[in-house]
Amino acid sequence: MEWYFVGIGGALLTTFGFVPQIIKMHRTKSARDISPATLLQYSAGTVLWALYGYHIGDSIVIAANVISFIIMVVAIIQYNSYSRNRCA
């Protein structure tokens, strides 16, 4: 049962790991140091992990990665918005 909590802890840390970057982009209104490849790769990874979680029937894996994907969509929207502002 202890490993269950280790898994939850890891899921929480990785799920919300990109939130500080989103906050920084929002505060600075800049995405200058963000790689779009990283955003897309991480997003694709969360989709694959969620599919894997569905396949094995693990609700923690599914939930963590669906939430991660939503967070990454926010990051991609911010990236697109702030990158356009820089070029204007």
PDB file of C-alpha atoms in Angstrom:
ATOM      1  CA  MET A   1       0.000   0.000   0.000  1.00  0.00           C
ATOM      2  CA  GLU A   2       2.931   2.382   0.596  1.00  0.00           C
ATOM      3  CA  TRP A   3       3.914   2.228  -3.078  1.00  0.00           C
ATOM      4  CA  TYR A   4       0.413   3.423  -3.937  1.00  0.00           C
ATOM      5  CA  PHE A   5       1.181   6.705  -2.156  1.00  0.00           C
ATOM      6  CA  VAL A   6       4.581   6.933  -3.837  1.00  0.00           C
ATOM      7  CA  GLY A   7       2.742   6.647  -7.157  1.00  0.00           C
ATOM      8  CA  ILE A   8       0.270   9.344  -6.181  1.00  0.00           C
ATOM      9  CA  GLY A   9       3.124  11.621  -5.108  1.00  0.00           C
ATOM     10  CA  GLY A  10       4.949  11.097  -8.383  1.00  0.00           C
ATOM     11  CA  ALA A  11       1.753  11.659 -10.346  1.00  0.00           C
ATOM     12  CA  LEU A  12       1.088  14.935  -8.526  1.00  0.00           C
ATOM     13  CA  LEU A  13       4.618  16.230  -9.048  1.00  0.00           C
ATOM     14  CA  THR A  14       4.721  15.437 -12.751  1.00  0.00           C
ATOM     15  CA  THR A  15       1.111  16.442 -13.376  1.00  0.00           C
ATOM     16  CA  PHE A  16       1.595  19.924 -11.998  1.00  0.00           C
ATOM     17  CA  GLY A  17       5.286  20.258 -12.911  1.00  0.00           C
ATOM     18  CA  PHE A  18       4.632  22.656 -15.776  1.00  0.00           C
ATOM     19  CA  VAL A  19       2.391  25.003 -13.757  1.00  0.00           C
ATOM     20  CA  PRO A  20       5.302  27.210 -12.555  1.00  0.00           C
ATOM     21  CA  GLN A  21       6.308  27.765 -16.192  1.00  0.00           C
ATOM     22  CA  ILE A  22       2.741  28.737 -17.092  1.00  0.00           C
ATOM     23  CA  ILE A  23       2.683  31.194 -14.186  1.00  0.00           C
ATOM     24  CA  LYS A  24       5.999  32.670 -15.328  1.00  0.00           C
ATOM     25  CA  MET A  25       4.757  33.045 -18.915  1.00  0.00           C
ATOM     26  CA  HIS A  26       1.622  34.755 -17.631  1.00  0.00           C
ATOM     27  CA  ARG A  27       3.526  37.163 -15.372  1.00  0.00           C
ATOM     28  CA  THR A  28       6.177  38.088 -17.934  1.00  0.00           C
ATOM     29  CA  LYS A  29       3.831  37.906 -20.951  1.00  0.00           C
ATOM     30  CA  SER A  30       6.697  36.191 -22.728  1.00  0.00           C
ATOM     31  CA  ALA A  31       7.327  32.735 -24.124  1.00  0.00           C
ATOM     32  CA  ARG A  32      10.762  33.618 -25.426  1.00  0.00           C
ATOM     33  CA  ASP A  33      12.648  30.847 -23.632  1.00  0.00           C
ATOM     34  CA  ILE A  34      10.048  28.126 -24.221  1.00  0.00           C
ATOM     35  CA  SER A  35      10.625  25.457 -26.853  1.00  0.00           C
ATOM     36  CA  PRO A  36       7.485  24.588 -28.832  1.00  0.00           C
ATOM     37  CA  ALA A  37       8.958  21.131 -29.447  1.00  0.00           C
ATOM     38  CA  THR A  38       9.035  20.524 -25.691  1.00  0.00           C
ATOM     39  CA  LEU A  39       5.392  21.547 -25.350  1.00  0.00           C
ATOM     40  CA  LEU A  40       4.290  19.279 -28.180  1.00  0.00           C
ATOM     41  CA  GLN A  41       6.436  16.341 -27.084  1.00  0.00           C
ATOM     42  CA  TYR A  42       5.218  16.531 -23.489  1.00  0.00           C
ATOM     43  CA  SER A  43       1.607  16.836 -24.677  1.00  0.00           C
ATOM     44  CA  ALA A  44       1.933  13.803 -26.934  1.00  0.00           C
ATOM     45  CA  GLY A  45       3.502  11.874 -24.062  1.00  0.00           C
ATOM     46  CA  THR A  46       0.586  12.659 -21.766  1.00  0.00           C
ATOM     47  CA  VAL A  47      -1.883  11.417 -24.373  1.00  0.00           C
ATOM     48  CA  LEU A  48       0.046   8.157 -24.764  1.00  0.00           C
ATOM     49  CA  TRP A  49       0.280   7.685 -20.992  1.00  0.00           C
ATOM     50  CA  ALA A  50      -3.457   8.301 -20.616  1.00  0.00           C
ATOM     51  CA  LEU A  51      -4.171   5.705 -23.306  1.00  0.00           C
ATOM     52  CA  TYR A  52      -1.852   3.272 -21.552  1.00  0.00           C
ATOM     53  CA  GLY A  53      -3.596   3.960 -18.241  1.00  0.00           C
ATOM     54  CA  TYR A  54      -6.930   3.227 -19.895  1.00  0.00           C
ATOM     55  CA  HIS A  55      -5.545  -0.016 -21.322  1.00  0.00           C
ATOM     56  CA  ILE A  56      -4.329  -1.262 -17.939  1.00  0.00           C
ATOM     57  CA  GLY A  57      -7.312   0.178 -16.064  1.00  0.00           C
ATOM     58  CA  ASP A  58      -5.298   2.510 -13.818  1.00  0.00           C
ATOM     59  CA  SER A  59      -7.395   5.538 -12.906  1.00  0.00           C
ATOM     60  CA  ILE A  60      -4.451   7.394 -11.359  1.00  0.00           C
ATOM     61  CA  VAL A  61      -2.430   7.174 -14.569  1.00  0.00           C
ATOM     62  CA  ILE A  62      -5.456   8.253 -16.594  1.00  0.00           C
ATOM     63  CA  ALA A  63      -6.385  11.190 -14.346  1.00  0.00           C
ATOM     64  CA  ALA A  64      -2.834  12.461 -13.928  1.00  0.00           C
ATOM     65  CA  ASN A  65      -2.230  12.506 -17.643  1.00  0.00           C
ATOM     66  CA  VAL A  66      -5.583  13.976 -18.638  1.00  0.00           C
ATOM     67  CA  ILE A  67      -4.939  16.812 -16.180  1.00  0.00           C
ATOM     68  CA  SER A  68      -1.374  17.141 -17.488  1.00  0.00           C
ATOM     69  CA  PHE A  69      -2.681  17.376 -21.040  1.00  0.00           C
ATOM     70  CA  ILE A  70      -5.120  20.140 -20.061  1.00  0.00           C
ATOM     71  CA  ILE A  71      -2.270  22.029 -18.392  1.00  0.00           C
ATOM     72  CA  MET A  72      -0.171  21.613 -21.532  1.00  0.00           C
ATOM     73  CA  VAL A  73      -3.014  22.936 -23.701  1.00  0.00           C
ATOM     74  CA  VAL A  74      -3.013  26.064 -21.518  1.00  0.00           C
ATOM     75  CA  ALA A  75       0.766  26.329 -21.962  1.00  0.00           C
ATOM     76  CA  ILE A  76       0.477  25.946 -25.748  1.00  0.00           C
ATOM     77  CA  ILE A  77      -2.242  28.609 -25.907  1.00  0.00           C
ATOM     78  CA  GLN A  78      -0.073  30.957 -23.848  1.00  0.00           C
ATOM     79  CA  TYR A  79       2.949  30.171 -26.004  1.00  0.00           C
ATOM     80  CA  ASN A  80       1.021  30.986 -29.177  1.00  0.00           C
ATOM     81  CA  SER A  81      -0.428  34.159 -27.696  1.00  0.00           C
ATOM     82  CA  TYR A  82       2.816  35.517 -26.264  1.00  0.00           C
ATOM     83  CA  SER A  83       4.894  34.507 -29.294  1.00  0.00           C
ATOM     84  CA  ARG A  84       2.519  36.446 -31.558  1.00  0.00           C
ATOM     85  CA  ASN A  85       2.746  39.487 -29.284  1.00  0.00           C
ATOM     86  CA  ARG A  86       6.532  39.452 -29.552  1.00  0.00           C
ATOM     87  CA  CYS A  87       6.415  39.588 -33.353  1.00  0.00           C
ATOM     88  CA  ALA A  88       3.907  42.444 -33.430  1.00  0.00           C
TER      89      ALA A  88
END
